[in-house]
Amino acid sequence: METLLVEAQEFEDMKMSHMSTSDRVEASRKAKTIILGLNEFYKKTKDSSIMDVMKRVTEKKKKIEKRLNGRPTV
Protein backbone atom coordinates (compact mmCIF):
# COMPACT_ATOMS: atom_id res chain seq x y z
CA MET A 1 0.00 0.00 0.00
CA GLU A 2 2.71 2.47 1.00
CA THR A 3 4.75 1.71 -2.11
CA LEU A 4 1.74 2.40 -4.32
CA LEU A 5 1.18 5.74 -2.64
CA VAL A 6 4.85 6.63 -3.11
CA GLU A 7 4.68 5.61 -6.78
CA ALA A 8 1.52 7.67 -7.20
CA GLN A 9 3.23 10.71 -5.70
CA GLU A 10 6.25 10.25 -7.97
CA PHE A 11 3.92 9.91 -10.97
CA GLU A 12 2.10 13.12 -10.05
CA ASP A 13 5.40 15.00 -9.66
CA MET A 14 6.75 13.74 -12.98
CA LYS A 15 7.31 16.38 -15.66
CA MET A 16 5.28 15.95 -18.82
CA SER A 17 7.26 18.30 -21.06
CA HIS A 18 9.63 16.89 -23.66
CA MET A 19 8.34 13.33 -23.33
CA SER A 20 8.82 11.00 -26.27
CA THR A 21 5.99 8.82 -27.48
CA SER A 22 7.47 5.75 -25.82
CA ASP A 23 7.79 7.71 -22.55
CA ARG A 24 4.10 8.62 -22.78
CA VAL A 25 3.11 4.99 -23.41
CA GLU A 26 5.22 3.85 -20.47
CA ALA A 27 3.76 6.56 -18.21
CA SER A 28 0.21 5.64 -19.22
CA ARG A 29 0.82 1.97 -18.41
CA LYS A 30 2.43 2.86 -15.09
CA ALA A 31 -0.58 5.02 -14.22
CA LYS A 32 -2.94 2.16 -15.02
CA THR A 33 -0.96 -0.17 -12.75
CA ILE A 34 -1.01 2.36 -9.93
CA ILE A 35 -4.75 2.99 -10.28
CA LEU A 36 -5.63 -0.70 -10.33
CA GLY A 37 -3.45 -1.39 -7.30
CA LEU A 38 -4.95 1.48 -5.33
CA ASN A 39 -8.43 0.37 -6.36
CA GLU A 40 -7.90 -3.00 -4.67
CA PHE A 41 -7.09 -1.23 -1.39
CA TYR A 42 -9.97 1.18 -1.85
CA LYS A 43 -12.44 -1.71 -2.24
CA LYS A 44 -11.39 -3.02 1.17
CA THR A 45 -11.09 0.23 3.13
CA LYS A 46 -13.37 2.76 1.36
CA ASP A 47 -10.85 5.44 2.38
CA SER A 48 -11.64 8.71 0.60
CA SER A 49 -7.97 9.77 0.55
CA ILE A 50 -7.17 6.77 -1.66
CA MET A 51 -9.97 7.81 -4.00
CA ASP A 52 -8.53 11.33 -4.18
CA VAL A 53 -5.12 9.96 -5.15
CA MET A 54 -6.71 7.74 -7.82
CA LYS A 55 -8.59 10.74 -9.24
CA ARG A 56 -5.41 12.83 -9.49
CA VAL A 57 -3.47 10.01 -11.17
CA THR A 58 -6.36 9.39 -13.57
CA GLU A 59 -6.49 13.07 -14.48
CA LYS A 60 -2.80 13.11 -15.38
CA LYS A 61 -3.16 9.80 -17.24
CA LYS A 62 -5.96 11.30 -19.36
CA LYS A 63 -3.75 14.27 -20.27
CA ILE A 64 -0.97 11.93 -21.36
CA GLU A 65 -3.34 9.77 -23.40
CA LYS A 66 -4.92 12.81 -25.01
CA ARG A 67 -1.46 13.79 -26.26
CA LEU A 68 -0.80 10.22 -27.42
CA ASN A 69 -4.01 9.89 -29.39
CA GLY A 70 -3.73 13.28 -31.06
CA ARG A 71 -6.60 15.21 -32.56
CA PRO A 72 -9.50 13.24 -33.96
CA THR A 73 -9.90 13.52 -37.73
CA VAL A 74 -13.29 14.32 -39.16
PDB file of N, CA and C in Angstrom:
ATOM      1  N   MET A   1       0.822  -1.192   0.000  1.00  0.00           N
ATOM      2  CA  MET A   1       0.000   0.000   0.000  1.00  0.00           C
ATOM      3  C   MET A   1       0.864   1.253   0.000  1.00  0.00           C
ATOM      4  N   GLU A   2       1.838   1.293   0.904  1.00  0.00           N
ATOM      5  CA  GLU A   2       2.714   2.466   1.004  1.00  0.00           C
ATOM      6  C   GLU A   2       3.500   2.671  -0.285  1.00  0.00           C
ATOM      7  N   THR A   3       3.964   1.575  -0.883  1.00  0.00           N
ATOM      8  CA  THR A   3       4.747   1.714  -2.112  1.00  0.00           C
ATOM      9  C   THR A   3       3.901   2.268  -3.245  1.00  0.00           C
ATOM     10  N   LEU A   4       2.633   1.868  -3.289  1.00  0.00           N
ATOM     11  CA  LEU A   4       1.744   2.398  -4.322  1.00  0.00           C
ATOM     12  C   LEU A   4       1.515   3.895  -4.135  1.00  0.00           C
ATOM     13  N   LEU A   5       1.369   4.318  -2.888  1.00  0.00           N
ATOM     14  CA  LEU A   5       1.178   5.743  -2.639  1.00  0.00           C
ATOM     15  C   LEU A   5       2.431   6.544  -3.000  1.00  0.00           C
ATOM     16  N   VAL A   6       3.597   5.962  -2.741  1.00  0.00           N
ATOM     17  CA  VAL A   6       4.852   6.626  -3.112  1.00  0.00           C
ATOM     18  C   VAL A   6       4.970   6.705  -4.630  1.00  0.00           C
ATOM     19  N   GLU A   7       4.646   5.608  -5.313  1.00  0.00           N
ATOM     20  CA  GLU A   7       4.676   5.606  -6.775  1.00  0.00           C
ATOM     21  C   GLU A   7       3.697   6.613  -7.353  1.00  0.00           C
ATOM     22  N   ALA A   8       2.524   6.710  -6.743  1.00  0.00           N
ATOM     23  CA  ALA A   8       1.523   7.665  -7.204  1.00  0.00           C
ATOM     24  C   ALA A   8       2.037   9.096  -7.042  1.00  0.00           C
ATOM     25  N   GLN A   9       2.690   9.377  -5.927  1.00  0.00           N
ATOM     26  CA  GLN A   9       3.233  10.714  -5.697  1.00  0.00           C
ATOM     27  C   GLN A   9       4.333  11.030  -6.712  1.00  0.00           C
ATOM     28  N   GLU A  10       5.197  10.053  -6.978  1.00  0.00           N
ATOM     29  CA  GLU A  10       6.250  10.248  -7.975  1.00  0.00           C
ATOM     30  C   GLU A  10       5.648  10.481  -9.356  1.00  0.00           C
ATOM     31  N   PHE A  11       4.577   9.744  -9.676  1.00  0.00           N
ATOM     32  CA  PHE A  11       3.921   9.907 -10.965  1.00  0.00           C
ATOM     33  C   PHE A  11       3.327  11.306 -11.089  1.00  0.00           C
ATOM     34  N   GLU A  12       2.693  11.789 -10.028  1.00  0.00           N
ATOM     35  CA  GLU A  12       2.102  13.122 -10.050  1.00  0.00           C
ATOM     36  C   GLU A  12       3.160  14.203 -10.204  1.00  0.00           C
ATOM     37  N   ASP A  13       4.330  14.003  -9.607  1.00  0.00           N
ATOM     38  CA  ASP A  13       5.403  15.001  -9.657  1.00  0.00           C
ATOM     39  C   ASP A  13       6.202  14.953 -10.963  1.00  0.00           C
ATOM     40  N   MET A  14       6.001  13.925 -11.742  1.00  0.00           N
ATOM     41  CA  MET A  14       6.747  13.739 -12.980  1.00  0.00           C
ATOM     42  C   MET A  14       6.437  14.846 -13.986  1.00  0.00           C
ATOM     43  N   LYS A  15       7.471  15.341 -14.643  1.00  0.00           N
ATOM     44  CA  LYS A  15       7.311  16.377 -15.659  1.00  0.00           C
ATOM     45  C   LYS A  15       6.765  15.749 -16.940  1.00  0.00           C
ATOM     46  N   MET A  16       5.864  16.464 -17.586  1.00  0.00           N
ATOM     47  CA  MET A  16       5.284  15.954 -18.821  1.00  0.00           C
ATOM     48  C   MET A  16       5.919  16.577 -20.058  1.00  0.00           C
ATOM     49  N   SER A  17       6.694  17.638 -19.890  1.00  0.00           N
ATOM     50  CA  SER A  17       7.263  18.298 -21.056  1.00  0.00           C
ATOM     51  C   SER A  17       8.418  17.478 -21.623  1.00  0.00           C
ATOM     52  N   HIS A  18       8.550  17.554 -22.926  1.00  0.00           N
ATOM     53  CA  HIS A  18       9.634  16.888 -23.658  1.00  0.00           C
ATOM     54  C   HIS A  18       9.622  15.377 -23.482  1.00  0.00           C
ATOM     55  N   MET A  19       8.438  14.787 -23.410  1.00  0.00           N
ATOM     56  CA  MET A  19       8.338  13.329 -23.327  1.00  0.00           C
ATOM     57  C   MET A  19       8.243  12.761 -24.742  1.00  0.00           C
ATOM     58  N   SER A  20       8.950  11.678 -24.977  1.00  0.00           N
ATOM     59  CA  SER A  20       8.822  11.003 -26.268  1.00  0.00           C
ATOM     60  C   SER A  20       7.553  10.154 -26.246  1.00  0.00           C
ATOM     61  N   THR A  21       7.187   9.647 -27.398  1.00  0.00           N
ATOM     62  CA  THR A  21       5.987   8.821 -27.480  1.00  0.00           C
ATOM     63  C   THR A  21       6.122   7.581 -26.618  1.00  0.00           C
ATOM     64  N   SER A  22       7.283   6.967 -26.627  1.00  0.00           N
ATOM     65  CA  SER A  22       7.473   5.754 -25.821  1.00  0.00           C
ATOM     66  C   SER A  22       7.417   6.085 -24.328  1.00  0.00           C
ATOM     67  N   ASP A  23       7.898   7.283 -23.947  1.00  0.00           N
ATOM     68  CA  ASP A  23       7.789   7.708 -22.552  1.00  0.00           C
ATOM     69  C   ASP A  23       6.327   7.877 -22.160  1.00  0.00           C
ATOM     70  N   ARG A  24       5.532   8.424 -23.066  1.00  0.00           N
ATOM     71  CA  ARG A  24       4.098   8.616 -22.782  1.00  0.00           C
ATOM     72  C   ARG A  24       3.384   7.270 -22.630  1.00  0.00           C
ATOM     73  N   VAL A  25       3.713   6.328 -23.490  1.00  0.00           N
ATOM     74  CA  VAL A  25       3.108   4.993 -23.408  1.00  0.00           C
ATOM     75  C   VAL A  25       3.478   4.343 -22.088  1.00  0.00           C
ATOM     76  N   GLU A  26       4.747   4.432 -21.729  1.00  0.00           N
ATOM     77  CA  GLU A  26       5.224   3.851 -20.473  1.00  0.00           C
ATOM     78  C   GLU A  26       4.542   4.514 -19.276  1.00  0.00           C
ATOM     79  N   ALA A  27       4.402   5.839 -19.307  1.00  0.00           N
ATOM     80  CA  ALA A  27       3.756   6.561 -18.209  1.00  0.00           C
ATOM     81  C   ALA A  27       2.287   6.184 -18.101  1.00  0.00           C
ATOM     82  N   SER A  28       1.619   6.024 -19.228  1.00  0.00           N
ATOM     83  CA  SER A  28       0.213   5.639 -19.220  1.00  0.00           C
ATOM     84  C   SER A  28       0.032   4.245 -18.615  1.00  0.00           C
ATOM     85  N   ARG A  29       0.906   3.337 -18.958  1.00  0.00           N
ATOM     86  CA  ARG A  29       0.824   1.973 -18.412  1.00  0.00           C
ATOM     87  C   ARG A  29       1.126   1.957 -16.920  1.00  0.00           C
ATOM     88  N   LYS A  30       2.097   2.776 -16.511  1.00  0.00           N
ATOM     89  CA  LYS A  30       2.432   2.862 -15.090  1.00  0.00           C
ATOM     90  C   LYS A  30       1.250   3.416 -14.304  1.00  0.00           C
ATOM     91  N   ALA A  31       0.589   4.431 -14.873  1.00  0.00           N
ATOM     92  CA  ALA A  31      -0.583   5.023 -14.218  1.00  0.00           C
ATOM     93  C   ALA A  31      -1.690   3.982 -14.057  1.00  0.00           C
ATOM     94  N   LYS A  32      -1.905   3.195 -15.081  1.00  0.00           N
ATOM     95  CA  LYS A  32      -2.940   2.164 -15.016  1.00  0.00           C
ATOM     96  C   LYS A  32      -2.634   1.167 -13.909  1.00  0.00           C
ATOM     97  N   THR A  33      -1.374   0.764 -13.803  1.00  0.00           N
ATOM     98  CA  THR A  33      -0.961  -0.175 -12.752  1.00  0.00           C
ATOM     99  C   THR A  33      -1.189   0.419 -11.370  1.00  0.00           C
ATOM    100  N   ILE A  34      -0.825   1.690 -11.211  1.00  0.00           N
ATOM    101  CA  ILE A  34      -1.011   2.363  -9.925  1.00  0.00           C
ATOM    102  C   ILE A  34      -2.490   2.434  -9.573  1.00  0.00           C
ATOM    103  N   ILE A  35      -3.306   2.833 -10.532  1.00  0.00           N
ATOM    104  CA  ILE A  35      -4.746   2.992 -10.282  1.00  0.00           C
ATOM    105  C   ILE A  35      -5.384   1.655  -9.906  1.00  0.00           C
ATOM    106  N   LEU A  36      -5.041   0.612 -10.635  1.00  0.00           N
ATOM    107  CA  LEU A  36      -5.627  -0.702 -10.333  1.00  0.00           C
ATOM    108  C   LEU A  36      -5.190  -1.214  -8.965  1.00  0.00           C
ATOM    109  N   GLY A  37      -3.935  -0.975  -8.613  1.00  0.00           N
ATOM    110  CA  GLY A  37      -3.451  -1.387  -7.302  1.00  0.00           C
ATOM    111  C   GLY A  37      -4.144  -0.636  -6.181  1.00  0.00           C
ATOM    112  N   LEU A  38      -4.269   0.676  -6.354  1.00  0.00           N
ATOM    113  CA  LEU A  38      -4.950   1.480  -5.331  1.00  0.00           C
ATOM    114  C   LEU A  38      -6.421   1.111  -5.232  1.00  0.00           C
ATOM    115  N   ASN A  39      -7.013   0.748  -6.361  1.00  0.00           N
ATOM    116  CA  ASN A  39      -8.425   0.374  -6.358  1.00  0.00           C
ATOM    117  C   ASN A  39      -8.681  -0.858  -5.487  1.00  0.00           C
ATOM    118  N   GLU A  40      -7.747  -1.805  -5.505  1.00  0.00           N
ATOM    119  CA  GLU A  40      -7.903  -2.997  -4.667  1.00  0.00           C
ATOM    120  C   GLU A  40      -7.945  -2.621  -3.186  1.00  0.00           C
ATOM    121  N   PHE A  41      -7.064  -1.681  -2.781  1.00  0.00           N
ATOM    122  CA  PHE A  41      -7.085  -1.234  -1.392  1.00  0.00           C
ATOM    123  C   PHE A  41      -8.346  -0.429  -1.092  1.00  0.00           C
ATOM    124  N   TYR A  42      -8.777   0.353  -2.065  1.00  0.00           N
ATOM    125  CA  TYR A  42      -9.973   1.177  -1.849  1.00  0.00           C
ATOM    126  C   TYR A  42     -11.209   0.290  -1.646  1.00  0.00           C
ATOM    127  N   LYS A  43     -11.295  -0.794  -2.382  1.00  0.00           N
ATOM    128  CA  LYS A  43     -12.435  -1.706  -2.240  1.00  0.00           C
ATOM    129  C   LYS A  43     -12.548  -2.233  -0.811  1.00  0.00           C
ATOM    130  N   LYS A  44     -11.391  -2.463  -0.176  1.00  0.00           N
ATOM    131  CA  LYS A  44     -11.390  -3.018   1.173  1.00  0.00           C
ATOM    132  C   LYS A  44     -11.635  -1.960   2.240  1.00  0.00           C
ATOM    133  N   THR A  45     -11.059  -0.771   2.057  1.00  0.00           N
ATOM    134  CA  THR A  45     -11.085   0.227   3.134  1.00  0.00           C
ATOM    135  C   THR A  45     -12.105   1.335   2.938  1.00  0.00           C
ATOM    136  N   LYS A  46     -12.461   1.637   1.681  1.00  0.00           N
ATOM    137  CA  LYS A  46     -13.370   2.759   1.362  1.00  0.00           C
ATOM    138  C   LYS A  46     -12.828   4.088   1.899  1.00  0.00           C
ATOM    139  N   ASP A  47     -11.505   4.225   1.891  1.00  0.00           N
ATOM    140  CA  ASP A  47     -10.853   5.442   2.379  1.00  0.00           C
ATOM    141  C   ASP A  47     -10.899   6.510   1.287  1.00  0.00           C
ATOM    142  N   SER A  48     -11.464   7.667   1.607  1.00  0.00           N
ATOM    143  CA  SER A  48     -11.637   8.714   0.602  1.00  0.00           C
ATOM    144  C   SER A  48     -10.306   9.305   0.133  1.00  0.00           C
ATOM    145  N   SER A  49      -9.272   9.240   0.968  1.00  0.00           N
ATOM    146  CA  SER A  49      -7.975   9.774   0.546  1.00  0.00           C
ATOM    147  C   SER A  49      -7.382   8.937  -0.592  1.00  0.00           C
ATOM    148  N   ILE A  50      -7.637   7.629  -0.569  1.00  0.00           N
ATOM    149  CA  ILE A  50      -7.171   6.767  -1.660  1.00  0.00           C
ATOM    150  C   ILE A  50      -7.906   7.134  -2.942  1.00  0.00           C
ATOM    151  N   MET A  51      -9.194   7.406  -2.830  1.00  0.00           N
ATOM    152  CA  MET A  51      -9.973   7.806  -4.001  1.00  0.00           C
ATOM    153  C   MET A  51      -9.448   9.119  -4.579  1.00  0.00           C
ATOM    154  N   ASP A  52      -9.070  10.057  -3.719  1.00  0.00           N
ATOM    155  CA  ASP A  52      -8.529  11.331  -4.184  1.00  0.00           C
ATOM    156  C   ASP A  52      -7.231  11.124  -4.962  1.00  0.00           C
ATOM    157  N   VAL A  53      -6.373  10.246  -4.462  1.00  0.00           N
ATOM    158  CA  VAL A  53      -5.116   9.957  -5.155  1.00  0.00           C
ATOM    159  C   VAL A  53      -5.414   9.331  -6.513  1.00  0.00           C
ATOM    160  N   MET A  54      -6.356   8.386  -6.555  1.00  0.00           N
ATOM    161  CA  MET A  54      -6.714   7.740  -7.819  1.00  0.00           C
ATOM    162  C   MET A  54      -7.247   8.760  -8.816  1.00  0.00           C
ATOM    163  N   LYS A  55      -8.040   9.717  -8.354  1.00  0.00           N
ATOM    164  CA  LYS A  55      -8.586  10.742  -9.242  1.00  0.00           C
ATOM    165  C   LYS A  55      -7.482  11.610  -9.826  1.00  0.00           C
ATOM    166  N   ARG A  56      -6.499  11.987  -8.999  1.00  0.00           N
ATOM    167  CA  ARG A  56      -5.408  12.832  -9.494  1.00  0.00           C
ATOM    168  C   ARG A  56      -4.553  12.087 -10.510  1.00  0.00           C
ATOM    169  N   VAL A  57      -4.270  10.809 -10.239  1.00  0.00           N
ATOM    170  CA  VAL A  57      -3.474  10.014 -11.167  1.00  0.00           C
ATOM    171  C   VAL A  57      -4.241   9.826 -12.476  1.00  0.00           C
ATOM    172  N   THR A  58      -5.534   9.582 -12.376  1.00  0.00           N
ATOM    173  CA  THR A  58      -6.361   9.395 -13.565  1.00  0.00           C
ATOM    174  C   THR A  58      -6.393  10.660 -14.412  1.00  0.00           C
ATOM    175  N   GLU A  59      -6.470  11.807 -13.759  1.00  0.00           N
ATOM    176  CA  GLU A  59      -6.494  13.070 -14.484  1.00  0.00           C
ATOM    177  C   GLU A  59      -5.210  13.258 -15.298  1.00  0.00           C
ATOM    178  N   LYS A  60      -4.072  12.970 -14.686  1.00  0.00           N
ATOM    179  CA  LYS A  60      -2.797  13.112 -15.384  1.00  0.00           C
ATOM    180  C   LYS A  60      -2.690  12.069 -16.495  1.00  0.00           C
ATOM    181  N   LYS A  61      -3.186  10.862 -16.239  1.00  0.00           N
ATOM    182  CA  LYS A  61      -3.165   9.804 -17.242  1.00  0.00           C
ATOM    183  C   LYS A  61      -3.977  10.216 -18.466  1.00  0.00           C
ATOM    184  N   LYS A  62      -5.120  10.849 -18.243  1.00  0.00           N
ATOM    185  CA  LYS A  62      -5.958  11.303 -19.359  1.00  0.00           C
ATOM    186  C   LYS A  62      -5.236  12.351 -20.194  1.00  0.00           C
ATOM    187  N   LYS A  63      -4.503  13.251 -19.535  1.00  0.00           N
ATOM    188  CA  LYS A  63      -3.750  14.270 -20.267  1.00  0.00           C
ATOM    189  C   LYS A  63      -2.683  13.621 -21.148  1.00  0.00           C
ATOM    190  N   ILE A  64      -2.005  12.622 -20.605  1.00  0.00           N
ATOM    191  CA  ILE A  64      -0.965  11.928 -21.365  1.00  0.00           C
ATOM    192  C   ILE A  64      -1.585  11.202 -22.551  1.00  0.00           C
ATOM    193  N   GLU A  65      -2.707  10.519 -22.322  1.00  0.00           N
ATOM    194  CA  GLU A  65      -3.340   9.766 -23.396  1.00  0.00           C
ATOM    195  C   GLU A  65      -3.930  10.683 -24.455  1.00  0.00           C
ATOM    196  N   LYS A  66      -4.402  11.850 -24.040  1.00  0.00           N
ATOM    197  CA  LYS A  66      -4.920  12.808 -25.012  1.00  0.00           C
ATOM    198  C   LYS A  66      -3.805  13.210 -25.976  1.00  0.00           C
ATOM    199  N   ARG A  67      -2.613  13.420 -25.443  1.00  0.00           N
ATOM    200  CA  ARG A  67      -1.461  13.789 -26.255  1.00  0.00           C
ATOM    201  C   ARG A  67      -1.025  12.613 -27.140  1.00  0.00           C
ATOM    202  N   LEU A  68      -1.165  11.394 -26.639  1.00  0.00           N
ATOM    203  CA  LEU A  68      -0.800  10.217 -27.420  1.00  0.00           C
ATOM    204  C   LEU A  68      -1.736  10.024 -28.608  1.00  0.00           C
ATOM    205  N   ASN A  69      -3.019  10.167 -28.361  1.00  0.00           N
ATOM    206  CA  ASN A  69      -4.011   9.887 -29.395  1.00  0.00           C
ATOM    207  C   ASN A  69      -4.079  10.976 -30.447  1.00  0.00           C
ATOM    208  N   GLY A  70      -3.693  12.183 -30.103  1.00  0.00           N
ATOM    209  CA  GLY A  70      -3.734  13.283 -31.061  1.00  0.00           C
ATOM    210  C   GLY A  70      -5.146  13.784 -31.272  1.00  0.00           C
ATOM    211  N   ARG A  71      -5.283  14.642 -32.253  1.00  0.00           N
ATOM    212  CA  ARG A  71      -6.603  15.208 -32.560  1.00  0.00           C
ATOM    213  C   ARG A  71      -7.401  14.241 -33.414  1.00  0.00           C
ATOM    214  N   PRO A  72      -8.681  14.113 -33.115  1.00  0.00           N
ATOM    215  CA  PRO A  72      -9.496  13.235 -33.963  1.00  0.00           C
ATOM    216  C   PRO A  72      -9.699  13.850 -35.351  1.00  0.00           C
ATOM    217  N   THR A  73      -9.671  13.039 -36.364  1.00  0.00           N
ATOM    218  CA  THR A  73      -9.898  13.524 -37.727  1.00  0.00           C
ATOM    219  C   THR A  73     -11.365  13.374 -38.066  1.00  0.00           C
ATOM    220  N   VAL A  74     -11.860  14.324 -38.822  1.00  0.00           N
ATOM    221  CA  VAL A  74     -13.289  14.318 -39.163  1.00  0.00           C
ATOM    222  C   VAL A  74     -13.506  13.688 -40.504  1.00  0.00           C
TER     223      VAL A  74
END
